[in-house]
PDB file of C-alpha atoms in Angstrom:
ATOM      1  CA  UNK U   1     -75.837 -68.918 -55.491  1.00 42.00           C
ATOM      2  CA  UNK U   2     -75.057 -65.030 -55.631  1.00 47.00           C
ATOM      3  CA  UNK U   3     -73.071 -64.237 -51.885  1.00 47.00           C
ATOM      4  CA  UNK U   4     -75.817 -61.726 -51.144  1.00 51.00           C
ATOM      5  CA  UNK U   5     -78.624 -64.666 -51.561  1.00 71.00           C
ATOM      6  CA  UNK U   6     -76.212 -66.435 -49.155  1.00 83.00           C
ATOM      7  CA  UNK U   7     -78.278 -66.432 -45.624  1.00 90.00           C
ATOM      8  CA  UNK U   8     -74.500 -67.554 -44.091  1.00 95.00           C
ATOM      9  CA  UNK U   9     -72.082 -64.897 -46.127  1.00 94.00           C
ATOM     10  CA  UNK U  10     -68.789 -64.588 -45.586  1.00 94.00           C
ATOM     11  CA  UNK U  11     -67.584 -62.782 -42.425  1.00 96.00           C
ATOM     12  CA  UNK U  12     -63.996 -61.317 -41.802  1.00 96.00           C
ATOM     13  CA  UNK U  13     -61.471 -63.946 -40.497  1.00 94.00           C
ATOM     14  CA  UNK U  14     -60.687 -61.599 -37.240  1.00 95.00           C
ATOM     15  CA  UNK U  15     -63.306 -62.857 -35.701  1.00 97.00           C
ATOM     16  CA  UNK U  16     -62.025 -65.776 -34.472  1.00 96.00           C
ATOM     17  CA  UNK U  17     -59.282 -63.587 -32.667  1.00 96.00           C
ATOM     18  CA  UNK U  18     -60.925 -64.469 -29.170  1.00 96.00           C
ATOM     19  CA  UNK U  19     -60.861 -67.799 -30.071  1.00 96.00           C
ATOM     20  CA  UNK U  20     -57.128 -68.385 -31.565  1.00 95.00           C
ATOM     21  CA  UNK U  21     -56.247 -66.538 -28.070  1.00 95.00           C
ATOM     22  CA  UNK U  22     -57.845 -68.951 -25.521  1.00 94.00           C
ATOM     23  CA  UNK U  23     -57.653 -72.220 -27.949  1.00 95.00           C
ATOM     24  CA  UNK U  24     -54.991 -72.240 -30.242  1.00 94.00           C
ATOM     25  CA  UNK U  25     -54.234 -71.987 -34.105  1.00 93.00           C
ATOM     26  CA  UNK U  26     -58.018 -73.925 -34.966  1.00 95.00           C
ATOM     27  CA  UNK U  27     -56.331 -76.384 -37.263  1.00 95.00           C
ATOM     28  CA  UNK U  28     -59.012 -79.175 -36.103  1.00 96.00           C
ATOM     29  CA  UNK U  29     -61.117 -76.432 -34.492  1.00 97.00           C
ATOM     30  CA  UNK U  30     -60.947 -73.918 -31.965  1.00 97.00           C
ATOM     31  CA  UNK U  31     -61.953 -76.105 -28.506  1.00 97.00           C
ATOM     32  CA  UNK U  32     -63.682 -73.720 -26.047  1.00 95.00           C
ATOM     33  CA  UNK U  33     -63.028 -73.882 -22.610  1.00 93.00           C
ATOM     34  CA  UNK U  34     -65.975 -74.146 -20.384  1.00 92.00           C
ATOM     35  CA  UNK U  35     -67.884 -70.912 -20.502  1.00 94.00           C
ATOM     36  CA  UNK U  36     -68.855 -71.827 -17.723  1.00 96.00           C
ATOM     37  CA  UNK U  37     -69.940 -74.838 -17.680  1.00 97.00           C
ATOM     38  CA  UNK U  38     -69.728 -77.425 -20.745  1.00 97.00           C
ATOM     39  CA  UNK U  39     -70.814 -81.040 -22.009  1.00 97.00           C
ATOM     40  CA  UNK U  40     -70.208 -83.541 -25.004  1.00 98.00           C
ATOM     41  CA  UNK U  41     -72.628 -84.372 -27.998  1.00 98.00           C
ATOM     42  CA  UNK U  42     -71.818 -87.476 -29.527  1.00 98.00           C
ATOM     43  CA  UNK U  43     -72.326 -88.079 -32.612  1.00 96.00           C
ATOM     44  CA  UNK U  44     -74.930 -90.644 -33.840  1.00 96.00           C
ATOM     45  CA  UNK U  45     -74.140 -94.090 -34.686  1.00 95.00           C
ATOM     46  CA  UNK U  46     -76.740 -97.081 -35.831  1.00 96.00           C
ATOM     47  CA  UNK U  47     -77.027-100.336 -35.977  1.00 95.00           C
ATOM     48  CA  UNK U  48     -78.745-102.753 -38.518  1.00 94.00           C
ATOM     49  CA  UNK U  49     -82.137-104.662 -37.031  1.00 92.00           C
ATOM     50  CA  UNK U  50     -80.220-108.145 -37.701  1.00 89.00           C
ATOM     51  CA  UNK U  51     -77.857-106.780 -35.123  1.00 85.00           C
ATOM     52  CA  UNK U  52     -73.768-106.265 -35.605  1.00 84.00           C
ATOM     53  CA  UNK U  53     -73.340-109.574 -37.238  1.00 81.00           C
ATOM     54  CA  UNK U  54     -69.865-111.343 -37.117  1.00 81.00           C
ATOM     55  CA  UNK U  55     -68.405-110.078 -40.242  1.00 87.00           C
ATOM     56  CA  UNK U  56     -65.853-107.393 -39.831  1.00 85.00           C
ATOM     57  CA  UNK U  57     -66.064-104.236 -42.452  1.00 83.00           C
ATOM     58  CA  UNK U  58     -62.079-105.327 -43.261  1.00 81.00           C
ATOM     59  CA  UNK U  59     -62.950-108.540 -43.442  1.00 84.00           C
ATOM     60  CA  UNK U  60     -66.233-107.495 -45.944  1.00 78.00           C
ATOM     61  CA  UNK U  61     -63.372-105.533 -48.228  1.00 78.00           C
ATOM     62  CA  UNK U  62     -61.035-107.746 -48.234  1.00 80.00           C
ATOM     63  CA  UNK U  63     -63.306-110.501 -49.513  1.00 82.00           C
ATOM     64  CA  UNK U  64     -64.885-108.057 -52.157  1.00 73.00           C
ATOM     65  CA  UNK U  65     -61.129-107.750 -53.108  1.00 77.00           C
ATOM     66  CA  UNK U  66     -60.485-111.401 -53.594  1.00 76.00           C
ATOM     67  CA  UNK U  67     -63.293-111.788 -55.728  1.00 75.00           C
ATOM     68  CA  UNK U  68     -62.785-109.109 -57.773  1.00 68.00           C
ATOM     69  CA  UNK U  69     -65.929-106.718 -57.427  1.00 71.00           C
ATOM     70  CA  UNK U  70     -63.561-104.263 -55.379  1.00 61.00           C
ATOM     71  CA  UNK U  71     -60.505-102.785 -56.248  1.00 61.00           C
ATOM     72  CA  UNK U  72     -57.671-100.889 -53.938  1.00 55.00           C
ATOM     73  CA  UNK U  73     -57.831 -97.007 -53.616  1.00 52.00           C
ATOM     74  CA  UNK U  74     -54.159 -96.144 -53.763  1.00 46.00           C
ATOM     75  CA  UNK U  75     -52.990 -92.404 -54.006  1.00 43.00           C
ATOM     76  CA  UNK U  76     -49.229 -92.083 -53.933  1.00 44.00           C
ATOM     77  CA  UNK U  77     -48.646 -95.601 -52.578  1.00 46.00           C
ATOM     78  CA  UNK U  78     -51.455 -95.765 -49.825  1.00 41.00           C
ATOM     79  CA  UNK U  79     -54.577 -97.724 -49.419  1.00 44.00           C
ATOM     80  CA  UNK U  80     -56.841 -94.825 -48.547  1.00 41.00           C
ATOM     81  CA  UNK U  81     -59.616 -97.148 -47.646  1.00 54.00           C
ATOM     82  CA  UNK U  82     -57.136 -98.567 -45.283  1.00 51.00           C
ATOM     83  CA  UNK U  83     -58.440 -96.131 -42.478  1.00 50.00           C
ATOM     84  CA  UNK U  84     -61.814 -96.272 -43.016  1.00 51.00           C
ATOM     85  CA  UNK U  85     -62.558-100.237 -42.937  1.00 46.00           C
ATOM     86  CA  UNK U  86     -60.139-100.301 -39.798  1.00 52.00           C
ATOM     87  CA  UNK U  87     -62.751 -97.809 -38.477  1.00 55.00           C
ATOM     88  CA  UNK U  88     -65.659 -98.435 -39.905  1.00 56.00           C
ATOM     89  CA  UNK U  89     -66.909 -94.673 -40.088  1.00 63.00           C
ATOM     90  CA  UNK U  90     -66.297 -92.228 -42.557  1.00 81.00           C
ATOM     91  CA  UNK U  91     -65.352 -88.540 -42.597  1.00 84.00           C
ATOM     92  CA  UNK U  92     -67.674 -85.769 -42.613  1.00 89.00           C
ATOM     93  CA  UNK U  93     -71.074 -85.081 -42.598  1.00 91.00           C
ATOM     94  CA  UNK U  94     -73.333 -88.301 -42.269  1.00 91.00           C
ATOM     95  CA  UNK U  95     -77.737 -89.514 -42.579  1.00 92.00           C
ATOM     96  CA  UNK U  96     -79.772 -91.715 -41.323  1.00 94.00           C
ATOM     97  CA  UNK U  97     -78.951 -94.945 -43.276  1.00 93.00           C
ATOM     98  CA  UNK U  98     -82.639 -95.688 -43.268  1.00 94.00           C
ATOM     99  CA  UNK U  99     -85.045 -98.570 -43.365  1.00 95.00           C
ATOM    100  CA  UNK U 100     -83.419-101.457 -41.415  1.00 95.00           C
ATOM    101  CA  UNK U 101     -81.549 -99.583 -39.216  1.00 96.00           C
ATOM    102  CA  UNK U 102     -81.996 -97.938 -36.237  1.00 96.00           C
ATOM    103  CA  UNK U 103     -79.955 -95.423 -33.796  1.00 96.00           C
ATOM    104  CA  UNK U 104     -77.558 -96.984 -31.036  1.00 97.00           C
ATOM    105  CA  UNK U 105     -76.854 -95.237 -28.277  1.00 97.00           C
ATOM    106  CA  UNK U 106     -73.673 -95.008 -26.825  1.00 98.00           C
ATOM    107  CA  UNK U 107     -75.172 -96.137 -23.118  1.00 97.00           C
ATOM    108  CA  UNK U 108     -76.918 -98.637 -24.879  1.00 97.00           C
ATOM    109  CA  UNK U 109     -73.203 -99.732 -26.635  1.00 97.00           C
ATOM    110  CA  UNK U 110     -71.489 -99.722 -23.628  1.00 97.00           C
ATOM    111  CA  UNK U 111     -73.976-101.263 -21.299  1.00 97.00           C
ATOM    112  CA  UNK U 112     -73.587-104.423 -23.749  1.00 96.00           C
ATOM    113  CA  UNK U 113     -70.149-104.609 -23.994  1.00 96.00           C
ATOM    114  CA  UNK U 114     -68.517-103.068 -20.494  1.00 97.00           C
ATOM    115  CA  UNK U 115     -66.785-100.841 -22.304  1.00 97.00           C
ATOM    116  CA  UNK U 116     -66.951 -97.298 -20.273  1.00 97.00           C
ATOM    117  CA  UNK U 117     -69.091 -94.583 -22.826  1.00 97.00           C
ATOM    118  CA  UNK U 118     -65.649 -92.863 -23.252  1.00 97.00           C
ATOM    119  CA  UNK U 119     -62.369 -94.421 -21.487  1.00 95.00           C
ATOM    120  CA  UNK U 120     -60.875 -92.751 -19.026  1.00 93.00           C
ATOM    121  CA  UNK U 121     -58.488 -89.755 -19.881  1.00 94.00           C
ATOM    122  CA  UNK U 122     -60.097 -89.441 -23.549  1.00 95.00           C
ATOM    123  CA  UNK U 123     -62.370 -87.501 -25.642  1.00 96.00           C
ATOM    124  CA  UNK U 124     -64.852 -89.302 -27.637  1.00 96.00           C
ATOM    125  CA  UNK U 125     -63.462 -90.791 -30.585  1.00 94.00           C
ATOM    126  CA  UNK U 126     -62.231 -94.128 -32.665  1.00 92.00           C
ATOM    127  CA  UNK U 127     -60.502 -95.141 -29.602  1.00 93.00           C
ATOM    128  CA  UNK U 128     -64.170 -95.836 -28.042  1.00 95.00           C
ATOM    129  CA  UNK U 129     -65.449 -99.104 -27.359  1.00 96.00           C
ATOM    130  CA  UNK U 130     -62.212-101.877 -27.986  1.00 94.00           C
ATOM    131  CA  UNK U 131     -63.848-104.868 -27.415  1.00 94.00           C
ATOM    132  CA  UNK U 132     -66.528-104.239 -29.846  1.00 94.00           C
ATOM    133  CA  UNK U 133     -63.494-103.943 -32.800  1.00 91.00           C
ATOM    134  CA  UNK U 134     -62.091-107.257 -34.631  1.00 88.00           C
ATOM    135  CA  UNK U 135     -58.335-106.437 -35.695  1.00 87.00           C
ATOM    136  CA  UNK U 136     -59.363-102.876 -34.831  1.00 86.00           C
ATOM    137  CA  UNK U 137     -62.510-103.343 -37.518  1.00 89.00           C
ATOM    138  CA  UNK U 138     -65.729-102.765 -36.440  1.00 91.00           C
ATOM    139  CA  UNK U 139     -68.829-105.188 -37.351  1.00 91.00           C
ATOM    140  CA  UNK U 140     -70.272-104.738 -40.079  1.00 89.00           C
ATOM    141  CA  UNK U 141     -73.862-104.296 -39.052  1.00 92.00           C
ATOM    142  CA  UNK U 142     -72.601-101.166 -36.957  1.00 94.00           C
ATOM    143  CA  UNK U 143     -71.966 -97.890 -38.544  1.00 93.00           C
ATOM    144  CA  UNK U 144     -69.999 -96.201 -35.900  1.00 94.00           C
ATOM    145  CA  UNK U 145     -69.983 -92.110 -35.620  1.00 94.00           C
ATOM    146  CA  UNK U 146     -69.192 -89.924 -37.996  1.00 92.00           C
ATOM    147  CA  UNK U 147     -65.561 -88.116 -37.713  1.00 94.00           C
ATOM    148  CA  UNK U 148     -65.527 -84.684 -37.645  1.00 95.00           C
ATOM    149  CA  UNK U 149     -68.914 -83.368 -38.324  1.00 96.00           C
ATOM    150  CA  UNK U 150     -71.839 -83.886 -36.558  1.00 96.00           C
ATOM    151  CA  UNK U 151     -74.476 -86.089 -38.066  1.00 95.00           C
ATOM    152  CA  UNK U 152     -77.688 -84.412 -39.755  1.00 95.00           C
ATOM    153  CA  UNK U 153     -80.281 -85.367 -36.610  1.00 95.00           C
ATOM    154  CA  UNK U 154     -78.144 -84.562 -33.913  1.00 97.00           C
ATOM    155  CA  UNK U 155     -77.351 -80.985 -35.706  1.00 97.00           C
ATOM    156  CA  UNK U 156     -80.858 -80.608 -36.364  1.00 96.00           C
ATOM    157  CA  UNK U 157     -82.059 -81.116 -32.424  1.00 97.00           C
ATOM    158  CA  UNK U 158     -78.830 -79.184 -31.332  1.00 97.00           C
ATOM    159  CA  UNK U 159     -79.954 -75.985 -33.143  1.00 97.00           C
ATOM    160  CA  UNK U 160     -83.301 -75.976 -32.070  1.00 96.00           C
ATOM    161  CA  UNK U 161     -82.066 -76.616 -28.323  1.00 97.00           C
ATOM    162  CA  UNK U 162     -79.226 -73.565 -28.642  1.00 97.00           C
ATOM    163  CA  UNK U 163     -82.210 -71.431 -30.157  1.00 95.00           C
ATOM    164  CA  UNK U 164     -84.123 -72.430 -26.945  1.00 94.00           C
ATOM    165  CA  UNK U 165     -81.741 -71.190 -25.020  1.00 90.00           C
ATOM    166  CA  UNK U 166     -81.084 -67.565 -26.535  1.00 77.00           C
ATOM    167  CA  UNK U 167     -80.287 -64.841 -26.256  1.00 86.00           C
ATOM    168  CA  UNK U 168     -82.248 -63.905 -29.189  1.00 94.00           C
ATOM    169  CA  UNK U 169     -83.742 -67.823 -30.158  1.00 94.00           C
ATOM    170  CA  UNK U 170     -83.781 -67.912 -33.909  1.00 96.00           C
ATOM    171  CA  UNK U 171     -82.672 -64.702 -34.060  1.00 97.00           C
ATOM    172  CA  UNK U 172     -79.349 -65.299 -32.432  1.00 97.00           C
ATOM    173  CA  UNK U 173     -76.795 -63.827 -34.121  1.00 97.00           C
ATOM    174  CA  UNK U 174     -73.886 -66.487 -34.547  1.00 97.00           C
ATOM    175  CA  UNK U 175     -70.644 -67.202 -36.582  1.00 98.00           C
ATOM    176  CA  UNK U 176     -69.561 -70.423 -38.809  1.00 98.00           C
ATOM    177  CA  UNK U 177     -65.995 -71.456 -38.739  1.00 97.00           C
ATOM    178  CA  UNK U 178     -64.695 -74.310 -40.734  1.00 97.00           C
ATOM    179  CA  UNK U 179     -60.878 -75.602 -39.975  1.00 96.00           C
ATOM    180  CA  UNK U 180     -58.764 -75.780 -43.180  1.00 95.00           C
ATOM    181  CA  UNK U 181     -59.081 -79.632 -42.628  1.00 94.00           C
ATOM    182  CA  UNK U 182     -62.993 -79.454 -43.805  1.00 93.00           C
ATOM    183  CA  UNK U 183     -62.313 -77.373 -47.015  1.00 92.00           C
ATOM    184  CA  UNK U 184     -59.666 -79.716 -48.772  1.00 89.00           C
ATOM    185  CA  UNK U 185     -56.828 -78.618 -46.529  1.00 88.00           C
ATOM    186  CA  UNK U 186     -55.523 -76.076 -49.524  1.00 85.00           C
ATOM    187  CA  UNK U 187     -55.844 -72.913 -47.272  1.00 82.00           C
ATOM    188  CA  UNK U 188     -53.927 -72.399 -43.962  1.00 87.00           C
ATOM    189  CA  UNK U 189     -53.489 -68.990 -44.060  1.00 84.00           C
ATOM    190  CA  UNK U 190     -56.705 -67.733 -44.092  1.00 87.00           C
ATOM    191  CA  UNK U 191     -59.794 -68.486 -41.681  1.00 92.00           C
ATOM    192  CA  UNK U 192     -62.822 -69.278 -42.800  1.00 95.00           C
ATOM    193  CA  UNK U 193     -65.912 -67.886 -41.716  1.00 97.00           C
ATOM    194  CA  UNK U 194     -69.665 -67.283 -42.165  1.00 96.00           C
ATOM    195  CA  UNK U 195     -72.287 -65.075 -40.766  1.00 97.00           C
ATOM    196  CA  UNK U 196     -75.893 -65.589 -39.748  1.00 97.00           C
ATOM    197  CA  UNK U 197     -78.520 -66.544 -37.309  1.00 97.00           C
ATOM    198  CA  UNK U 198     -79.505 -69.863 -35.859  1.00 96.00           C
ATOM    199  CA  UNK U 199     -82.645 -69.585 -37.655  1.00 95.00           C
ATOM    200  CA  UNK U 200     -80.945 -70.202 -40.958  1.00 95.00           C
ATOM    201  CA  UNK U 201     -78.772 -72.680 -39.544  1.00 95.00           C
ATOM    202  CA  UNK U 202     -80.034 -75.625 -40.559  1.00 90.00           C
ATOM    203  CA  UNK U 203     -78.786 -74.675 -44.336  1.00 91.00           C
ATOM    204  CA  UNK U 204     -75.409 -74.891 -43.472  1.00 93.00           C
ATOM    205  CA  UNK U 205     -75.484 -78.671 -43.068  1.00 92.00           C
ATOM    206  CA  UNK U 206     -76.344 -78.284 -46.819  1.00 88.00           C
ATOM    207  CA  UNK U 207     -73.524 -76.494 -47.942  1.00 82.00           C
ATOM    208  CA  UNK U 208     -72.468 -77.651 -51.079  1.00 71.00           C
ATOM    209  CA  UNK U 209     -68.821 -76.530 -50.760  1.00 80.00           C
ATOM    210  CA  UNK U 210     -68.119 -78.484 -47.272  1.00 88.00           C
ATOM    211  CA  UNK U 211     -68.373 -82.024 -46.733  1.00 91.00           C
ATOM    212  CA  UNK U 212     -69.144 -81.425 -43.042  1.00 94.00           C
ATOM    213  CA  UNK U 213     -70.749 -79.355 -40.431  1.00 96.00           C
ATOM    214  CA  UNK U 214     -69.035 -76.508 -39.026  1.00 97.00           C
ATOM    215  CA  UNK U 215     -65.872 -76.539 -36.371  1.00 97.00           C
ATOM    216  CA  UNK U 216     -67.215 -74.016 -34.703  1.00 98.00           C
ATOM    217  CA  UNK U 217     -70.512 -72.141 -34.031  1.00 98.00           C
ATOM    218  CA  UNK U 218     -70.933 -69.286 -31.484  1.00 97.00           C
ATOM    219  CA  UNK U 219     -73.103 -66.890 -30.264  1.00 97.00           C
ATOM    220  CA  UNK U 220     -72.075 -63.310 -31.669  1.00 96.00           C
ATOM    221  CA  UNK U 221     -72.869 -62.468 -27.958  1.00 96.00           C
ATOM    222  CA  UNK U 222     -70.041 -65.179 -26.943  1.00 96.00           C
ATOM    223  CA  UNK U 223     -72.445 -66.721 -24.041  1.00 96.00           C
ATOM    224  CA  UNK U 224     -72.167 -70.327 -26.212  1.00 97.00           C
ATOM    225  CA  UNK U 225     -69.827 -71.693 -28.282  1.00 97.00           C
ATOM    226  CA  UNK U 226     -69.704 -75.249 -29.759  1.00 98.00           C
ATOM    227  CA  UNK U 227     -66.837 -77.119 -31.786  1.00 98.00           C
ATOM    228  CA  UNK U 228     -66.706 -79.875 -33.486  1.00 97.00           C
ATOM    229  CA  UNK U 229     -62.906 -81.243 -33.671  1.00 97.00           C
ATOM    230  CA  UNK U 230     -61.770 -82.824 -36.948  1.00 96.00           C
ATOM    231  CA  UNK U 231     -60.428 -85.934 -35.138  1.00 94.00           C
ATOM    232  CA  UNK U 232     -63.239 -86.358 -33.078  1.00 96.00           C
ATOM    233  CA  UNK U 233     -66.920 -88.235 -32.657  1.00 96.00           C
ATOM    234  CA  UNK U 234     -68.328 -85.470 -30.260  1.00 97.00           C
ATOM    235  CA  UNK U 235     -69.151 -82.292 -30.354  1.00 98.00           C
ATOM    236  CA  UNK U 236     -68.298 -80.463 -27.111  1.00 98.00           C
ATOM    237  CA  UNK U 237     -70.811 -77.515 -26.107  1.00 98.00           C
ATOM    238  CA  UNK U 238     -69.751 -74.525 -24.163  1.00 97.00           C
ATOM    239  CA  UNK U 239     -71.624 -72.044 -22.590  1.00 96.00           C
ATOM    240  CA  UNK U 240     -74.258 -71.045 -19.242  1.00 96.00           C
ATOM    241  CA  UNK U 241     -75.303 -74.398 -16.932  1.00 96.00           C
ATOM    242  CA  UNK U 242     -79.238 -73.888 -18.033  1.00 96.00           C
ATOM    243  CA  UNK U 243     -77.482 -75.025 -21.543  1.00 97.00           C
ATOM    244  CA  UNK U 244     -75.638 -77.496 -20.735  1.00 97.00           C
ATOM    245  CA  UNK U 245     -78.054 -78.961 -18.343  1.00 97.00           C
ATOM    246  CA  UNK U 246     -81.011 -78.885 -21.328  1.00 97.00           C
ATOM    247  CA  UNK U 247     -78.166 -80.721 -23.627  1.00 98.00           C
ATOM    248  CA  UNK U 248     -77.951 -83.619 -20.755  1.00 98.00           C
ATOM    249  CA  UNK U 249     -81.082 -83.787 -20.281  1.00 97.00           C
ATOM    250  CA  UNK U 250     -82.750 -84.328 -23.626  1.00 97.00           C
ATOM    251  CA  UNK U 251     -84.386 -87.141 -24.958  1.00 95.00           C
ATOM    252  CA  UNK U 252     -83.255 -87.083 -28.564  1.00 96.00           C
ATOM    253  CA  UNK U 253     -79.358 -85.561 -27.836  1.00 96.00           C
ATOM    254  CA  UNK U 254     -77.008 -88.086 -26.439  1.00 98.00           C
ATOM    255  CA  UNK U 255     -74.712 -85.908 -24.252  1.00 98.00           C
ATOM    256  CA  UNK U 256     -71.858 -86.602 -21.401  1.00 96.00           C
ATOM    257  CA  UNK U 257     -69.330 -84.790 -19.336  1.00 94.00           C
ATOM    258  CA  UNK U 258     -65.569 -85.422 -20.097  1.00 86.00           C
ATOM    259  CA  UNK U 259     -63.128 -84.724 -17.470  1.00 75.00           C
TER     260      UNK U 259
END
């Protein structure tokens, strides 16, 4: 696509200045402090209408690799799947897995298991819910948040609640920044960043050059800012109390405050 068809073209890297200054160098994205007030969207997870089942998703590969119909991913002497069956999520941007599944909550997850939402003293992440885990693998017939992007229905609902919520509703003025981590980790030395309103937002889930949603969106204004951390299953929203409040609030978003 030509960069002037782009409705998200490239902006100049200074302006994430404010940000480096208040959060750091942005290697897993620049995390706002409450401005003023903030909250947690967590990423979506599901679970299969047959339930979690007993079967592990090491267990699953591990069998697959006994029998032949899977083989090891090694790249310089390490498993690479390793990670991601002790997890059972993957990396990035994520769907619905459709028919025969549906979404868990994370109240619904830790009702069922007494495990607290997020344990005390962390963010939301793979450290969530123990018990649930077998050998640190999660079941099978759970597929647990994505890691480091936000899934395509909870960025979907979260745009059209930030457009709710101004200053200019679709035609809020905002800024894209993606961490080195998100673009193949080649690049440290120069920010990425993107231009455009939250109208077009929506496309940049689509972008064919990035495997996941942004690490940061903000209002050009600076009254919100959101950021999505590269080792993390939430997305933590900063910005005015009528924001936040509208973010806890919601039927379809599945937000929390973190100490």
């Amino acid at each position: 696509m030509p960069e002037d068809a782009n409705p998200w073209p490239l902006a100049p890297s200074g302006t994430t200045d404010w940000l480096r200054e208040r959060c750091g160098d942005g290697l897993t994205g620049f995390m706002p402090p409450a401005m003023p007030d903030a909250a947690w969207v967590l990423n979506a997870m599901y679970e299969h209408e047959r339930g979690p089942g007993e079967t592990s998703y090491d267990e699953y590969r591990q069998a697959r690799l006994a029998d032949g119909t899977a083989r090891p991913r090694v790249i310089g002497g390490v498993d690479i799947e390793t990670g991601s069956v002790a997890t059972g999520g993957g990396l990035g941007r994520a769907e619905h897995p459709g028919a025969g599944w549906r979404r868990l909550r994370w109240a619904e997850l830790a009702q069922r298991t007494g495990d607290p939402v997020v344990p005390e003293g962390l963010l939301p992440s793979y450290r969530c819910f123990p018990s649930v885990r077998k050998a640190g693998s999660w079941p099978l017939g759970i597929i647990p948040p994505a890691e480091g992007s936000l899934d395509r229905e909870t960025w979907t609902r979260l745009i059209g609640i930030l457009a709710e919520h101004g200053p200019a509703g679709p035609n809020t003025r905002c800024l894209a920044y993606y961490s080195p981590l998100t673009l193949g980790a080649t690049d440290f030395e120069h920010r990425h960043v993107r231009a455009g309103t939250l109208g077009d937002a929506e496309s940049l889930y689509d972008d064919s050059e990035v495997g996941f949603s942004p690490s940061n969106l903000w209002a050009e204004d600076r009254s919100w800012c959101l950021c999505t951390d590269y080792d993390l299953w939430a997305t933590k929203v900063a910005g005015p109390p009528s924001l936040v409040g509208a973010l806890l609030s919601d039927a379809e978003i599945e937000a929390l405050r973190v100490p």
